[in-house]
Coordinates of C-alpha atoms in Angstrom, one line a residue:
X1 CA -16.1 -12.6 -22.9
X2 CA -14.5 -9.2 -24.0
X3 CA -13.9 -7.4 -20.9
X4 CA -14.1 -6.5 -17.7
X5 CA -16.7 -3.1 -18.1
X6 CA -15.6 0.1 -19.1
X7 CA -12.5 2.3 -18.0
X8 CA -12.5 3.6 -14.5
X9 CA -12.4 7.7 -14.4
X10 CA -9.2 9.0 -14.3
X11 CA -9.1 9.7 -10.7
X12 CA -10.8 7.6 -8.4
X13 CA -9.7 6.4 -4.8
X14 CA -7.8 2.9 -5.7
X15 CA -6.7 2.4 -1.9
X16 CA -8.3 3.9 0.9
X17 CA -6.9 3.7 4.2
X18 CA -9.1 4.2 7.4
X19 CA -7.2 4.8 10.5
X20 CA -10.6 3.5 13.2
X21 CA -9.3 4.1 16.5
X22 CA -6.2 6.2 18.1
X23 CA -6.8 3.7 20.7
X24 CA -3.7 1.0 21.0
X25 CA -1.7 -0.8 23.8
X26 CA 1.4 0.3 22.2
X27 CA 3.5 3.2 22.4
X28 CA 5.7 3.0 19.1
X29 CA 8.4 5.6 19.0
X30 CA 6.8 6.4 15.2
X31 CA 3.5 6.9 15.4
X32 CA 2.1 9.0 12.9
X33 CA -1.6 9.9 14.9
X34 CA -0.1 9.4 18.0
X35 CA -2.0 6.8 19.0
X36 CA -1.5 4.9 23.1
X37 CA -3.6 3.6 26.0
X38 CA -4.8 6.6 26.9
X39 CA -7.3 7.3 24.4
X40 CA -10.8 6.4 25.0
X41 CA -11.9 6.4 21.5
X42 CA -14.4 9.6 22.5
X43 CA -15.3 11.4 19.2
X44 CA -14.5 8.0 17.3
X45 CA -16.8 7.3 14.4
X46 CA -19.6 5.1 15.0
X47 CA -20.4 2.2 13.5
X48 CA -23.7 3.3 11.8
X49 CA -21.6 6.1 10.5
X50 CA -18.6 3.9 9.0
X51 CA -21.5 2.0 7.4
X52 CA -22.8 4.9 5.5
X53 CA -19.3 6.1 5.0
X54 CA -18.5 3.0 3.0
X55 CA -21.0 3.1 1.0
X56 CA -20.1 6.6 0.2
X57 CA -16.7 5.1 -1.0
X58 CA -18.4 3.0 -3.0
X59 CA -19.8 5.3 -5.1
X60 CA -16.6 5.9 -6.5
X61 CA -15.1 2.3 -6.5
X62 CA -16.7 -0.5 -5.5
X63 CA -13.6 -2.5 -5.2
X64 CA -10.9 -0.6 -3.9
X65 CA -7.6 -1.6 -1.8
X66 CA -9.0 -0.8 1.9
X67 CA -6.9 -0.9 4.6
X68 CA -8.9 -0.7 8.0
X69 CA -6.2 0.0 11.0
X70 CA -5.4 2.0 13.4
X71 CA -3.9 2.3 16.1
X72 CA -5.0 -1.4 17.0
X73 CA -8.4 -1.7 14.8
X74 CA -8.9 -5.2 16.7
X75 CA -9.4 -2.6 19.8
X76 CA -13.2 -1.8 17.8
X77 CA -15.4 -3.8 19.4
X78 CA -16.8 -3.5 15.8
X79 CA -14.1 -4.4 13.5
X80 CA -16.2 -7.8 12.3
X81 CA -18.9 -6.2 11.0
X82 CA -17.2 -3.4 9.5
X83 CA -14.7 -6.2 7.7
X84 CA -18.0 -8.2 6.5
X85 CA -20.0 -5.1 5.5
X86 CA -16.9 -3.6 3.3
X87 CA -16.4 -7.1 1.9
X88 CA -20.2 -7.4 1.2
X89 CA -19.6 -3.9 -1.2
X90 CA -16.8 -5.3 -2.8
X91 CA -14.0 -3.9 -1.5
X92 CA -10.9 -6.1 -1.6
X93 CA -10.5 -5.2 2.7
X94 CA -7.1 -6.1 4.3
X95 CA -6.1 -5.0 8.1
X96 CA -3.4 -2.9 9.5
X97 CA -2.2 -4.5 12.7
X98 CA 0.6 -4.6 15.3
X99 CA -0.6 -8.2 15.6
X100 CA -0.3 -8.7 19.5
X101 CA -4.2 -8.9 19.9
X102 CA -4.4 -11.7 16.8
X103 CA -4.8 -15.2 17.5
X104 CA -6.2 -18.1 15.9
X105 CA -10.0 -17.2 16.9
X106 CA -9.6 -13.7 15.6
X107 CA -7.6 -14.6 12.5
X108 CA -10.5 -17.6 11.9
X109 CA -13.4 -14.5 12.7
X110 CA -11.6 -12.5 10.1
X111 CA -11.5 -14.7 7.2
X112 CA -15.3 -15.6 7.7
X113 CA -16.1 -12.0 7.5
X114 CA -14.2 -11.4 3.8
X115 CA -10.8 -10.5 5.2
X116 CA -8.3 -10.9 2.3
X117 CA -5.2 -10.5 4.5
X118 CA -3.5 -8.9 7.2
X119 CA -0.4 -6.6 7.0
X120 CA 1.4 -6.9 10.6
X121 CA 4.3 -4.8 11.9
X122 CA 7.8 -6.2 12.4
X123 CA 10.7 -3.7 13.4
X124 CA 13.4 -5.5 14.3
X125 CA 14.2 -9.2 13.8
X126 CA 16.0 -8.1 17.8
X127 CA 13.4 -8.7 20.2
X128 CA 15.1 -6.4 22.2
X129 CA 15.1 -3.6 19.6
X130 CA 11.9 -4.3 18.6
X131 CA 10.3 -3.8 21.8
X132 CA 11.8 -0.8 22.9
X133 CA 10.5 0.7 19.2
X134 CA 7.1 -0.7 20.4
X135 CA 7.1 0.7 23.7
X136 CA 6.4 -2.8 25.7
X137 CA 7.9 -5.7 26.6
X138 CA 7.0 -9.0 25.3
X139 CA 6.0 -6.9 21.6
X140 CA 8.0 -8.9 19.2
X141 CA 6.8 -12.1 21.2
X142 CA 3.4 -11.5 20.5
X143 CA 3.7 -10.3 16.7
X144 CA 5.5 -13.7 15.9
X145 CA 2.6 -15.5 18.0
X146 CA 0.5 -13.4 15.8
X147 CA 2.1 -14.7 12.6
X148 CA 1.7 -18.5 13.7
X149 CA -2.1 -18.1 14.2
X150 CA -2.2 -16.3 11.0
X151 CA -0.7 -19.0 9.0
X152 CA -2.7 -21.7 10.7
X153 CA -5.8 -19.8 9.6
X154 CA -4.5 -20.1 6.4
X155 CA -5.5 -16.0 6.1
X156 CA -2.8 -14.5 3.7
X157 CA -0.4 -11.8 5.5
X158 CA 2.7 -9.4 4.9
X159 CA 5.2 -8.4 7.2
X160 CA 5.9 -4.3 7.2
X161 CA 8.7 -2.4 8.6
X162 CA 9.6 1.0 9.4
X163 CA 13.2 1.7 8.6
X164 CA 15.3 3.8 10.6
X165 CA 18.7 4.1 11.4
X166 CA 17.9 1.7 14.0
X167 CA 17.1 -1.0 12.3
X168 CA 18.8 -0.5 8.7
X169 CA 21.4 -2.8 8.9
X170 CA 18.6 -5.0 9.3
X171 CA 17.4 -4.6 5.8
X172 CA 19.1 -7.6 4.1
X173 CA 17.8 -10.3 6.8
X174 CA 14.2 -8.8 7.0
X175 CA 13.4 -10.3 3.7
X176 CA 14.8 -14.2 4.6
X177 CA 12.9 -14.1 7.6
X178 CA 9.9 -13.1 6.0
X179 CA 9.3 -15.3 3.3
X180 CA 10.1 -18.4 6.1
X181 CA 7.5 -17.0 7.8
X182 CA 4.7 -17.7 5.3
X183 CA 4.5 -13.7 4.7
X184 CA 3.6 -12.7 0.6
X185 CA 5.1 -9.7 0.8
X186 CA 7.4 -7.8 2.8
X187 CA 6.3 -3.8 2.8
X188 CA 9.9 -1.6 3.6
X189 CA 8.6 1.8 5.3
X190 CA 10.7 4.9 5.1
X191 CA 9.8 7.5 7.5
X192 CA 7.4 10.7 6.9
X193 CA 8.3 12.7 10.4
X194 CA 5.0 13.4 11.3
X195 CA 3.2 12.9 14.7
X196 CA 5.6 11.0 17.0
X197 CA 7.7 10.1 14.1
X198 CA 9.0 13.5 14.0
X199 CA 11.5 13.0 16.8
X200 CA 12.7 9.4 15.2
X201 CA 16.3 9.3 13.9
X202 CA 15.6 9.3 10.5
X203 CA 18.1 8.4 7.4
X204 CA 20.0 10.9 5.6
X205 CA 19.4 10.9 2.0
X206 CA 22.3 9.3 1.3
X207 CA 21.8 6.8 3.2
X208 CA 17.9 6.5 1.6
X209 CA 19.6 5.7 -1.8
X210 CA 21.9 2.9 -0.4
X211 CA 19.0 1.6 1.0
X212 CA 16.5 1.4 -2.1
X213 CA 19.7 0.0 -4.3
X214 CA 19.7 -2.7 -1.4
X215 CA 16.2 -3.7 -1.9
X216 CA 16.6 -3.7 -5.2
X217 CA 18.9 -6.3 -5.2
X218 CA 16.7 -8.2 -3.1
X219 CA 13.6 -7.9 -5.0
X220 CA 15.6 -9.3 -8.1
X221 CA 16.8 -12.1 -5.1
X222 CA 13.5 -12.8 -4.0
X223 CA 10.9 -12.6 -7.4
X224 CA 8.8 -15.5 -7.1
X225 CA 9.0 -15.8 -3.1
X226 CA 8.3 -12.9 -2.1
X227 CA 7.2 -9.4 -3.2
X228 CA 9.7 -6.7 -1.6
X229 CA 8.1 -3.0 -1.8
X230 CA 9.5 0.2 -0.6
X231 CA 6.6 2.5 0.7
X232 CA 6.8 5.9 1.2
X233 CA 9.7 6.5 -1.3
X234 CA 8.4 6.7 -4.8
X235 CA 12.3 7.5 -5.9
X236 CA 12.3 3.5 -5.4
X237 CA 11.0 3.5 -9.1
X238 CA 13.6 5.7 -10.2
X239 CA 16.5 3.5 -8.2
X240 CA 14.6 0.4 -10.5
X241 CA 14.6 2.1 -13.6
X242 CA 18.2 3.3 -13.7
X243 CA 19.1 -0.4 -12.9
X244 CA 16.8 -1.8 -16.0
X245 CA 14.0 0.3 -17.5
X246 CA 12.4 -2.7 -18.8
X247 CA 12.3 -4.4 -15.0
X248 CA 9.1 -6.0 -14.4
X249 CA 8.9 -4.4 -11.1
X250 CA 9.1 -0.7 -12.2
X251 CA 5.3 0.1 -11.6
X252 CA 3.6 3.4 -11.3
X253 CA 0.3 4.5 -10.8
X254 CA -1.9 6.2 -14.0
X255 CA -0.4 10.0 -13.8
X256 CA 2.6 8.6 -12.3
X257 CA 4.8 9.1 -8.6
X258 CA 3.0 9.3 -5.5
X259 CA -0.9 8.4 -5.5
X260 CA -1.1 10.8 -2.5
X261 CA -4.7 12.6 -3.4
X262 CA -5.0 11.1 -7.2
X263 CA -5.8 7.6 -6.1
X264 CA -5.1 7.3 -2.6
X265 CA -6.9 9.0 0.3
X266 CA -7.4 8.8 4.7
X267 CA -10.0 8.8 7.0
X268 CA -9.1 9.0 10.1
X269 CA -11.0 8.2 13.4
X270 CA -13.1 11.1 13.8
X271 CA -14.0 11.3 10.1
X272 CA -11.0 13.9 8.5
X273 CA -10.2 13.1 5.1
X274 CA -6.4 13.8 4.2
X275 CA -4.8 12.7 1.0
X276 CA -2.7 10.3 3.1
X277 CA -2.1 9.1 6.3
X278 CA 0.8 10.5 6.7
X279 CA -0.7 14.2 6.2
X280 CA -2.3 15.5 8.9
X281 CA -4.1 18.1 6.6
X282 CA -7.7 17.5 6.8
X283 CA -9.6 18.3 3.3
X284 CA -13.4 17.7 4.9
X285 CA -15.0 15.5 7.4
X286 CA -17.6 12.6 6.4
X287 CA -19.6 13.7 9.1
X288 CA -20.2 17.1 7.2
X289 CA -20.0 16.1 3.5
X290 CA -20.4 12.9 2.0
X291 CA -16.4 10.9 1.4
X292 CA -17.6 11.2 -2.3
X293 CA -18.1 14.6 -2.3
X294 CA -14.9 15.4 -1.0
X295 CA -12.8 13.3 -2.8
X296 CA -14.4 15.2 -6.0
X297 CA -14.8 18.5 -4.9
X298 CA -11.3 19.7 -2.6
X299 CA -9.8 22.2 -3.9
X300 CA -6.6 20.5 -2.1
X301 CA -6.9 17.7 -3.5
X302 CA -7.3 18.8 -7.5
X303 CA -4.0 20.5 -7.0
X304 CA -2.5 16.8 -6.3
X305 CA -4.1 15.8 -9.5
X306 CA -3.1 19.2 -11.5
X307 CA -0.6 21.0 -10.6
X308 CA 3.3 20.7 -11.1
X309 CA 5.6 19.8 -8.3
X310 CA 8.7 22.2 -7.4
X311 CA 11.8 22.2 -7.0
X312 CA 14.0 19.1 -8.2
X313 CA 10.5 17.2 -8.6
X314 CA 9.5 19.5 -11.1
X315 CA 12.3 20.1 -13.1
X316 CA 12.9 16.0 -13.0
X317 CA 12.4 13.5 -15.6
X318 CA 11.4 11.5 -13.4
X319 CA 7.9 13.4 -12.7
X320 CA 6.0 10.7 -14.0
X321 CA 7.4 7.8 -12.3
X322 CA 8.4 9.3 -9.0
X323 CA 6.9 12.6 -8.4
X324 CA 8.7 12.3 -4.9
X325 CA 6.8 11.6 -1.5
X326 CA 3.8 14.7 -1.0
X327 CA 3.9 13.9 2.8
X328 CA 7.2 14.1 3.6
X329 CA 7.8 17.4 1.1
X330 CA 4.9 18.4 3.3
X331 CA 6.5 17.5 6.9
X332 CA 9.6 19.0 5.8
X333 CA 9.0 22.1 4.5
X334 CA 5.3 22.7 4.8
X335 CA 4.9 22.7 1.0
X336 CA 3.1 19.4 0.0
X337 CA 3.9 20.4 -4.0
X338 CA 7.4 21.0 -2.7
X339 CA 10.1 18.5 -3.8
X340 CA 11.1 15.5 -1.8
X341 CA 14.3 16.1 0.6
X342 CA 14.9 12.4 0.9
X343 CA 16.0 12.3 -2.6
X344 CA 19.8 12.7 -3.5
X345 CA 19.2 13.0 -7.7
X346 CA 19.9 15.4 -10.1
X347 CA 17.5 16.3 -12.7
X348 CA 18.6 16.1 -16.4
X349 CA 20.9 12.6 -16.4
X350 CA 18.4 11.4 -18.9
X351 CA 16.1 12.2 -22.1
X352 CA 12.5 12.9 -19.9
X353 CA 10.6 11.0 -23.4
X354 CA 12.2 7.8 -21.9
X355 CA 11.3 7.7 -18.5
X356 CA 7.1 7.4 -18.4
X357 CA 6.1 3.7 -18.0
X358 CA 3.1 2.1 -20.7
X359 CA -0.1 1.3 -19.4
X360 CA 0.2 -1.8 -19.0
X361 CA 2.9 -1.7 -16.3
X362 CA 0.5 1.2 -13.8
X363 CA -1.9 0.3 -11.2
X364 CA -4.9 1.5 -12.6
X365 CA -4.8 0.3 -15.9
X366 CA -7.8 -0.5 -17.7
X367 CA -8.7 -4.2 -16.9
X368 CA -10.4 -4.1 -20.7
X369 CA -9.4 -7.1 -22.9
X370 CA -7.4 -6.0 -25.9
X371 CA -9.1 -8.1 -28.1
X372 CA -8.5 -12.1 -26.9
X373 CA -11.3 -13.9 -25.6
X374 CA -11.3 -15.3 -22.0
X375 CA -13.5 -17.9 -21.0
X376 CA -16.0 -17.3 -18.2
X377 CA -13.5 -19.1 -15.3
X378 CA -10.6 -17.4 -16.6
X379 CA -12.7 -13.7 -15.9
X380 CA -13.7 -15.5 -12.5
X381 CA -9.3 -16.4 -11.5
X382 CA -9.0 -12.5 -13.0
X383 CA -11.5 -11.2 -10.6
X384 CA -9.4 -12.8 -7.6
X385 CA -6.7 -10.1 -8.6
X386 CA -7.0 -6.4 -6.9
X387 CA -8.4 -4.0 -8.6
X388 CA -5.5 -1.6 -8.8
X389 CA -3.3 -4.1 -10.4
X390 CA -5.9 -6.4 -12.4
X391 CA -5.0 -4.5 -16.0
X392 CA -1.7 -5.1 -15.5
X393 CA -2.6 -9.0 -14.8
X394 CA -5.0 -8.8 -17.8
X395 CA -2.3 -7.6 -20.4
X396 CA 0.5 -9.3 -19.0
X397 CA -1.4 -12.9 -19.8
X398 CA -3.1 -11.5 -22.9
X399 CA 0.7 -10.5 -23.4
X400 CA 1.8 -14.3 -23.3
X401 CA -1.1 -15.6 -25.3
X402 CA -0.5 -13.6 -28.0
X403 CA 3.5 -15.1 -27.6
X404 CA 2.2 -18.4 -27.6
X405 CA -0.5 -17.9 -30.6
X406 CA -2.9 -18.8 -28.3
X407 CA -6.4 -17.3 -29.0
X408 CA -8.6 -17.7 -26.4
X409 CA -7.8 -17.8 -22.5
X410 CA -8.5 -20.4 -20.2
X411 CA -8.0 -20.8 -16.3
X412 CA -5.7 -23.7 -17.1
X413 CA -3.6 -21.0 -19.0
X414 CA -3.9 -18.5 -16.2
X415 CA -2.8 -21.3 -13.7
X416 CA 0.2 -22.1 -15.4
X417 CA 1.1 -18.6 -15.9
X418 CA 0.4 -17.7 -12.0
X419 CA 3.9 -19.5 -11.2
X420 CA 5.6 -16.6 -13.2
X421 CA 3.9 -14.0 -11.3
X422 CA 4.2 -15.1 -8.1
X423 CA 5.6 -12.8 -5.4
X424 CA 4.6 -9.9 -7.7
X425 CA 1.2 -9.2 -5.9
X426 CA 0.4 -8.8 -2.1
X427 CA -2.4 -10.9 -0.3
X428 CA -2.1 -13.8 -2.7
X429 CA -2.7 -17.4 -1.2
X430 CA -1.3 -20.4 -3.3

C-alpha cells in the first residue's frame, strides 16, 4: 500500500470544538461562556440541527479532532446519539467534561457509541481549593469518582487544568497524580480572560515563562507515561525550542503558532461560529449558512490564515512556531492580530531561517507514504492514530525503517515501535 489518499487542503478544520449547552451544575470562577444552573438550554441547537451540522463539517474533514462539551454536555439529553452519529462520520469524537455526572453506566454508554476518550477537569489536587474554583462542594469528590468509573470502562481519558495563581505551585505534583490515575495526558490551561475568566487572578508574564520552563522539565520527566501539553500558550514551543530545537516534542501546526481560524474553529450552543472558544467573536451561525460555508468564506477568518501578526508576534522569529495566543491578544487589547501580552521575549535573539519546524514534526502533515510499503494491518494500526497527528506517526516509523534498512512495514514493526511513542499522543489505550 502506498498511502493514505491525497494531501488535505491547506486549511481545513483539524479540531472542532462544539460547546452544546450553557447549561451546567457548576459555577467555575473561569468560565469562558458563562455557563450555571440557571440556563434552560432555550435557543440551544436541536438535535436534528447538530446532525445536519455534522455532516456539514464533514464536508471538509471527515475525521477531525471533535470535542463535544459544554458546560456539562452529559446535561443533553442527546449527547449519545450525537457521540454515535459523529463517530458514524468519522470523526475521532472525545468529550469535554467536569466529570461529576460520569459514572460507570455513562462511561460504558459512551464507549458503545464511538467515544475515543474523555478529557475531565481537575484544578486543584486540594479538594478544598478545588471546590471553591468549581463553585460546589463535594466537586473534586465527584471528578475523582468520575475518573475511577472511567478507568473501569476501560474508556481512555486526560486530566486538564486551568492554571492560575491559585493553583500554580501545584504544577509539579499535577503531573504525578495524573499518570497514577490512569490519565494519557495531562492538558496545562493558561488563562484567556474572557467570560467569567476575566475577573480570575491571572499570571503575570513572568511568571507564564517560569511556568512553561517547569513543564518542560516535566515533559522530558514524564515521555513515555504521560503526555504533558500547555494549551493556550503557543510560546510553549518557543520555551521547547530554546531548550533543544531538535526536541521531539516541539510540534506546530502546518503555517505554524496558534491554529485559532487555520485549523481550529467553535460552535457554540446556539450555532455561532468563532475561531475558538475562547473568542466570543461570532463569524456566522449554522443556522443561517452552512459550517462549511463559513469556515471557507469569512472574511475573519482568511485574515487568520493571511495576514501578519503585530507587534512583537510580527517582528518575531518565532512567527511560525508560536504566532502567540489570537484569543488572549484579542481579550487584551481587542486586536486578535495583536501580539500576545503573556509573552516576556524579545524578537531577534536568533537567525528567523532556524526557527520553522519540517513537516514531519506539524499536525497536519501529509499522512502520504514517502515511498516504503506498508502492509494492509500496518495502514489499519495507522488509521487508529488522529488525524492531525497521523503524518507525523507515518514518517516518524517510515523514519525508523529506513534506520533499520527495513523495506516494508508491518504491524509487528509498528507494535514494537509504539513503546517509543508512548505518552506522545492523547486518547491512546495500551
Amino acid at each position: 500500500m502506498t498511502g493514505a489518499g491525497p494531501s488535505p487542503p491547506r486549511f481545513i478544520p483539524l479540531t472542532l470544538s462544539w460547546n452544546l449547552t450553557r447549561r451546567c451544575n457548576l459555577a467555575c470562577a473561569h468560565c469562558y461562556i458563562d455557563a450555571s444552573g440557571h440556563e434552560k438550554g432555550e435557543n440551544e441547537l436541536t438535535t436534528g440541527e447538530c446532525l445536519e451540522t455534522l455532516k456539514q463539517v464533514a464536508r471538509l474533514n471527515p475525521e477531525a479532532f471533535l470535542i463535544l462539551t459544554g458546560g456539562e454536555p452529559l446535561l443533553r439529553r442527546d449527547i449519545f446519539e450525537l457521540v454515535r452519529a459523529a463517530s458514524g462520520l468519522g470523526f475521532w469524537t472525545v468529550l469535554g467534561s467536569h466529570g461529576g455526572l460520569m459514572d460507570r453506566s455513562a462511561a460504558r454508554e459512551l464507549a458503545r457509541a464511538g467515544l475515543r476518550g474523555v478529557g475531565v477537569s481537575l484544578d486543584s489536587l486540594d479538594p478544598a481549593k478545588h471546590d471553591a474554583f468549581r463553585g460546589i462542594p463535594k466537586a473534586w469528590e465527584h471528578t475523582v469518582a468520575a475518573l475511577d468509573a472511567l478507568r473501569e470502562e476501560r474508556l481512555p481519558f486526560l486530566i486538564e487544568t486551568t492554571i492560575t495563581k491559585m493553583n500554580r505551585a501545584e504544577i509539579p505534583a499535577l503531573p504525578e497524580f495524573a499518570a497514577a490515575q490512569g490519565a494519557t495526558a495531562l492538558n496545562v490551561f493558561f488563562l484567556v480572560p474572557t467570560g467569567r475568566g476575566a475577573k480570575v487572578n491571572d499570571l503575570t508574564p513572568a511568571e507564564y515563562e517560569e511556568s512553561l520552563g517547569l513543564l518542560a522539565d516535566l515533559q522530558e520527566r514524564f515521555a513515555g507515561r504521560l503526555l504533558i501539553n500547555a494549551k493556550c500558550a503557543p510560546h510553549y514551543r518557543r520555551v521547547l525550542w530554546e531548550r533543544n530545537p531538535q526536541s521531539e516534542f516541539v510540534r506546530t501546526f502546518r503555517g505554524g503558532g496558534c491554529p485559532a481560524g487555520t485549523y481550529y474553529a467553535r460552535i457554540g450552543p446556539t450555532g455561532d461560529v468563532t475561531p475558538c472558544p475562547y473568542m466570543p467573536l461570532a463569524v456566522g451561525n449554522v443556522r443561517s449558512a452552512p459550517f462549511d460555508e463559513i469556515w471557507e468564506r469569512s472574511e475573519i477568518m482568511a485574515q487568520f490564515r493571511t495576514e501578519r501578526r503585530g507587534g512583537r508576534c510580527g517582528a518575531c522569529e518565532f512567527d511560525e512556531l508560536c504566532g502567540g495566543c489570537r484569543c488572549r491578544a484579542y481579550a487584551m487589547t481587542g486586536d486578535y492580530l495583536a501580539e500576545d501580552p503573556s509573552c516576556v521575549y524579545q524578537p531577534g535573539k536568533y537567525d528567523r531561517q532556524r526557527t520553522p519546524l519540517p513537516p514531519e514534526r506539524t499536525y497536519g502533515a501529509t499522512a502520504e507514504s514517502s515511498g516504503i510499503a506498508w502492509t494492509p494491518e500496518a495502514e489499519a494500526r495507522l488509521s487508529q492514530v488522529p488525524f492531525f497527528a497521523r503524518g507525523m506517526v507515518r514518517q516518524a516509523v517510515e523514519s525508523a525503517a529506513r534506520a533499520r534498512n527495513v523495506q516494508m512495514v508491518t504491524a509487528d514493526l509498528m507494535a514494537e515501535l509504539r513503546s517509543t511513542m508512548a505518552g506522545r499522543l492523547p486518547f491512546r489505550k495500551g
